[in-house]
GROMACS .gro file of N, CA and C in nm:
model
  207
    1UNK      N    1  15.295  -2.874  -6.607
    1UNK     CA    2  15.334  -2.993  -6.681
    1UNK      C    3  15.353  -2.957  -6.828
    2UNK      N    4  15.480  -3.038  -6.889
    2UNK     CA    5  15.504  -2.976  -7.001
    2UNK      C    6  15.402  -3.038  -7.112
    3UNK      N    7  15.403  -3.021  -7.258
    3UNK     CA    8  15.291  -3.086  -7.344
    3UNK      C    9  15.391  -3.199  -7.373
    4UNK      N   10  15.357  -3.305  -7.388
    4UNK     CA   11  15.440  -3.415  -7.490
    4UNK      C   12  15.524  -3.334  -7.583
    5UNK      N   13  15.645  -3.355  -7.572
    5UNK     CA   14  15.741  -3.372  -7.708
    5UNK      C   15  15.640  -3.404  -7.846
    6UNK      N   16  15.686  -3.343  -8.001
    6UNK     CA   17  15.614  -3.386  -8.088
    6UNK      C   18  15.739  -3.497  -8.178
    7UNK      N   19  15.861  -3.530  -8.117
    7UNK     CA   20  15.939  -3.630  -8.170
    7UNK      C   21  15.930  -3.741  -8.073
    8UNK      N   22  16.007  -3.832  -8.130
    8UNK     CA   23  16.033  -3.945  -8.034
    8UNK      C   24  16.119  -3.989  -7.954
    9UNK      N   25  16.147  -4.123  -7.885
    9UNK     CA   26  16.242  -4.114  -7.796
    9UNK      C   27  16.357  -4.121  -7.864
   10UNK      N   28  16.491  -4.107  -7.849
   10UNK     CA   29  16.618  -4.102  -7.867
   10UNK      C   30  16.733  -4.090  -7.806
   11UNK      N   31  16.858  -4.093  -7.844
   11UNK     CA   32  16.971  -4.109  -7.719
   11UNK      C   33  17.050  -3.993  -7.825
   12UNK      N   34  17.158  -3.914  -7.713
   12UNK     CA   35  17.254  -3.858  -7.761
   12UNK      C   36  17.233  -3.712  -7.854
   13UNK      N   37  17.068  -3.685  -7.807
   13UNK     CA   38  17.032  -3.546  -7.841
   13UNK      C   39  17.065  -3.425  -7.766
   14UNK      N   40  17.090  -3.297  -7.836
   14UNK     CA   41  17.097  -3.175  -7.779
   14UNK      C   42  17.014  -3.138  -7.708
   15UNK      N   43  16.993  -3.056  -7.621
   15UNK     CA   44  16.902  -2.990  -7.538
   15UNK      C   45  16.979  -2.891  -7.455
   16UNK      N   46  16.910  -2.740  -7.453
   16UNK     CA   47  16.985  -2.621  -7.435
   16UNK      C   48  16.837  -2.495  -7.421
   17UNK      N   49  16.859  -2.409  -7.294
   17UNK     CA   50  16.810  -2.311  -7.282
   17UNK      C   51  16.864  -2.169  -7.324
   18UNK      N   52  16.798  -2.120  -7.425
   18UNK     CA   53  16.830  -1.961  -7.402
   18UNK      C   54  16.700  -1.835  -7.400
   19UNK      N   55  16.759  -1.784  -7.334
   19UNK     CA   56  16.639  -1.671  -7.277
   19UNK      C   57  16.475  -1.774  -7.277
   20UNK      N   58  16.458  -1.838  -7.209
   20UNK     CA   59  16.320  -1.890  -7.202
   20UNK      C   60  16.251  -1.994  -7.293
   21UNK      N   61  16.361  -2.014  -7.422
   21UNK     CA   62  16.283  -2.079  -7.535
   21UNK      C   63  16.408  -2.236  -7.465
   22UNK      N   64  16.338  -2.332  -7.501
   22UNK     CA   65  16.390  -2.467  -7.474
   22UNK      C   66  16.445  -2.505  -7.613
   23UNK      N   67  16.552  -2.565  -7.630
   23UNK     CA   68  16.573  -2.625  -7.796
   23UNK      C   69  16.618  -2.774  -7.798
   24UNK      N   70  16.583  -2.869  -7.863
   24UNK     CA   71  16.614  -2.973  -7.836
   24UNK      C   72  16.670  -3.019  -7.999
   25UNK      N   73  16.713  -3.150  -8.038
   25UNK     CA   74  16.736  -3.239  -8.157
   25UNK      C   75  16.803  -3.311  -8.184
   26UNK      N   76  16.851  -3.356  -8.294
   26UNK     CA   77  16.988  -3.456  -8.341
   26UNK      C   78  16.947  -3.580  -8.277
   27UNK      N   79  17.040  -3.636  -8.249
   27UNK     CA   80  17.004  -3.781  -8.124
   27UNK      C   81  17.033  -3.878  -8.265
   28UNK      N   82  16.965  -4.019  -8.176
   28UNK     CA   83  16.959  -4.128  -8.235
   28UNK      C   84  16.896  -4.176  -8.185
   29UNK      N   85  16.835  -4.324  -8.251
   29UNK     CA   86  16.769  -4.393  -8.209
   29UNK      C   87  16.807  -4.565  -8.226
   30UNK      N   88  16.780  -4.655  -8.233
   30UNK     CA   89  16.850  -4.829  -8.273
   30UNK      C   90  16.825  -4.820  -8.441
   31UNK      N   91  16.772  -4.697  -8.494
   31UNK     CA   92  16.768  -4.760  -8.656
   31UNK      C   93  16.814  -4.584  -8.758
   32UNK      N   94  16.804  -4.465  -8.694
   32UNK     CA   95  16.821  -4.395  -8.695
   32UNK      C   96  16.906  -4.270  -8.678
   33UNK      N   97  16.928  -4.181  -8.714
   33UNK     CA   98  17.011  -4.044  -8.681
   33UNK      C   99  16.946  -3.963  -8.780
   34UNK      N  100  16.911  -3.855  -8.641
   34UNK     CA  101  16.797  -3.725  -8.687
   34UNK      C  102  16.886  -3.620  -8.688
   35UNK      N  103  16.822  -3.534  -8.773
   35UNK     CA  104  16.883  -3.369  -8.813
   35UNK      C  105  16.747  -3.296  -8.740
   36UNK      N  106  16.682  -3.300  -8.715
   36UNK     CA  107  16.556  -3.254  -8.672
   36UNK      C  108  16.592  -3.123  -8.605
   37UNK      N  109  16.542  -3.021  -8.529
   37UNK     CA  110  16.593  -2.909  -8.436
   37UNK      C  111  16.410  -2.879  -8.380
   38UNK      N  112  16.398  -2.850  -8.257
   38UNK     CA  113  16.266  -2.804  -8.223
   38UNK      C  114  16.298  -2.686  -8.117
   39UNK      N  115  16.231  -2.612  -8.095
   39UNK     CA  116  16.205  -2.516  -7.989
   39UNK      C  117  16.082  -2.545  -7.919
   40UNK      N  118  16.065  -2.493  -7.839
   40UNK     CA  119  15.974  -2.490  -7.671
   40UNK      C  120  15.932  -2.395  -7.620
   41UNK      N  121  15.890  -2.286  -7.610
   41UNK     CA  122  15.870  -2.181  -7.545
   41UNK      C  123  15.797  -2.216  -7.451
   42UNK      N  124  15.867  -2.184  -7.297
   42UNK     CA  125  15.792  -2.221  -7.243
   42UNK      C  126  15.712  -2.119  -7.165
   43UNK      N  127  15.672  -2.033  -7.169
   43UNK     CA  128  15.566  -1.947  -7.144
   43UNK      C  129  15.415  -2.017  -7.209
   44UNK      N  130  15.439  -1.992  -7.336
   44UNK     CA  131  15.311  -2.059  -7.419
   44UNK      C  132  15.308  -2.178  -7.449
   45UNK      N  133  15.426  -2.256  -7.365
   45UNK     CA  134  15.347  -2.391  -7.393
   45UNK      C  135  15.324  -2.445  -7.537
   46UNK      N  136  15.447  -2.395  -7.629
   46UNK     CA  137  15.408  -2.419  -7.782
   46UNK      C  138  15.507  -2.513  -7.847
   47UNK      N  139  15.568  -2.585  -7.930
   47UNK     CA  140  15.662  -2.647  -7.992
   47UNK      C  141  15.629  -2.622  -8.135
   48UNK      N  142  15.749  -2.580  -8.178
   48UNK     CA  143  15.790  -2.541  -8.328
   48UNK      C  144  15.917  -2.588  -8.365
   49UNK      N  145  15.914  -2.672  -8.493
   49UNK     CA  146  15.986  -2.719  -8.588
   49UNK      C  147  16.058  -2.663  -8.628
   50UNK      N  148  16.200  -2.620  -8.629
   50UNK     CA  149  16.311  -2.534  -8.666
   50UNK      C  150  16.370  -2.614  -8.806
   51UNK      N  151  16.382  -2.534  -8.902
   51UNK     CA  152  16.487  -2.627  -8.989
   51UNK      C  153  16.558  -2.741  -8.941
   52UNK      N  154  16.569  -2.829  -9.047
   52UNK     CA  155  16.667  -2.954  -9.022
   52UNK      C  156  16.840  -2.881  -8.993
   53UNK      N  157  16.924  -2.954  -8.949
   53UNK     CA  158  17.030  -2.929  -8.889
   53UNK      C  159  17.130  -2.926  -9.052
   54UNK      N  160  17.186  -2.849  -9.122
   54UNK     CA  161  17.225  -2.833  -9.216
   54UNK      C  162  17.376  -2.937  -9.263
   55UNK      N  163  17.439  -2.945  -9.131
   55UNK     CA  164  17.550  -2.987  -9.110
   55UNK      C  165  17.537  -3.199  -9.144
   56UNK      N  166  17.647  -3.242  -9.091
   56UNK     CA  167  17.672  -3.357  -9.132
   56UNK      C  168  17.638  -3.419  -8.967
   57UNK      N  169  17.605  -3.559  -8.927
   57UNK     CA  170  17.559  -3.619  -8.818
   57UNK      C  171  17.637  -3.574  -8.668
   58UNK      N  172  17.574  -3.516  -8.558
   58UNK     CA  173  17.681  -3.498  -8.438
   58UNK      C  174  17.621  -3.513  -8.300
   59UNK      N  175  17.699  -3.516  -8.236
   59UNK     CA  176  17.676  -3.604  -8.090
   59UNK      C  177  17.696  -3.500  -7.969
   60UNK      N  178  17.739  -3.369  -8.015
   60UNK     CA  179  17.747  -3.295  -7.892
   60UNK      C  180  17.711  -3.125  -7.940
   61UNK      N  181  17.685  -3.051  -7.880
   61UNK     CA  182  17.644  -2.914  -7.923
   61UNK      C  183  17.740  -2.813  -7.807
   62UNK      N  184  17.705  -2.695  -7.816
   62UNK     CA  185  17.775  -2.588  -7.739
   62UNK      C  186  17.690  -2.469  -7.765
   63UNK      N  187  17.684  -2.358  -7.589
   63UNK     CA  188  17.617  -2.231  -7.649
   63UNK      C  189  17.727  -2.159  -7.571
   64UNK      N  190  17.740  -2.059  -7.642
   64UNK     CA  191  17.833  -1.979  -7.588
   64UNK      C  192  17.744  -1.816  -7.568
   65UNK      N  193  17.748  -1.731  -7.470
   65UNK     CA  194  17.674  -1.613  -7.450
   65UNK      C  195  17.548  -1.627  -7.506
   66UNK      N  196  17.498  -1.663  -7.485
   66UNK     CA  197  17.345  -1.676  -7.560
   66UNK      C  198  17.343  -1.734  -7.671
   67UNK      N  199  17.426  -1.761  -7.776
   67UNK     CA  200  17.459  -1.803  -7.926
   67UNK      C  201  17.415  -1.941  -7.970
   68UNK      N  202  17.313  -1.946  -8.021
   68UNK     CA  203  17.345  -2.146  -8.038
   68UNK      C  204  17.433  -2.146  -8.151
   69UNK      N  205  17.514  -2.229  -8.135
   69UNK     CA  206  17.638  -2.282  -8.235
   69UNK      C  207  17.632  -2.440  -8.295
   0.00000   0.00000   0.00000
């Protein structure tokens, strides 16, 4: 079982696997739009806070060969 998420609920967030680490962010919510970015590892069961998303508000992501973009 995974640990709770340390954000909240939201619609229209990223979520993407590479090599083992989980990454999630962005989204929205009824009052909101997050830049947020988190990782997951899921071996250890850990969540870490990645920089905010540098860019301007967005609704869809892409990984190409392993790359997050």
């Amino acid at each position: 079982q995974l640990d709770s998420p340390p954000f909240g609920a939201r619609y229209d967030m990223i979520a993407y696997e590479i090599g083992g680490i989980a990454y999630f962010g962005l989204g929205q919510d009824t009052n909101n739009y997050y830049q947020d970015i988190w990782k997951y590892d899921v071996l250890s069961q850990q969540w870490m806070k990645l920089d905010d998303f540098p860019g301007s508000i967005r609704v869809y992501s892409c990984v190409l060969d392993s790359l997050m973009e």
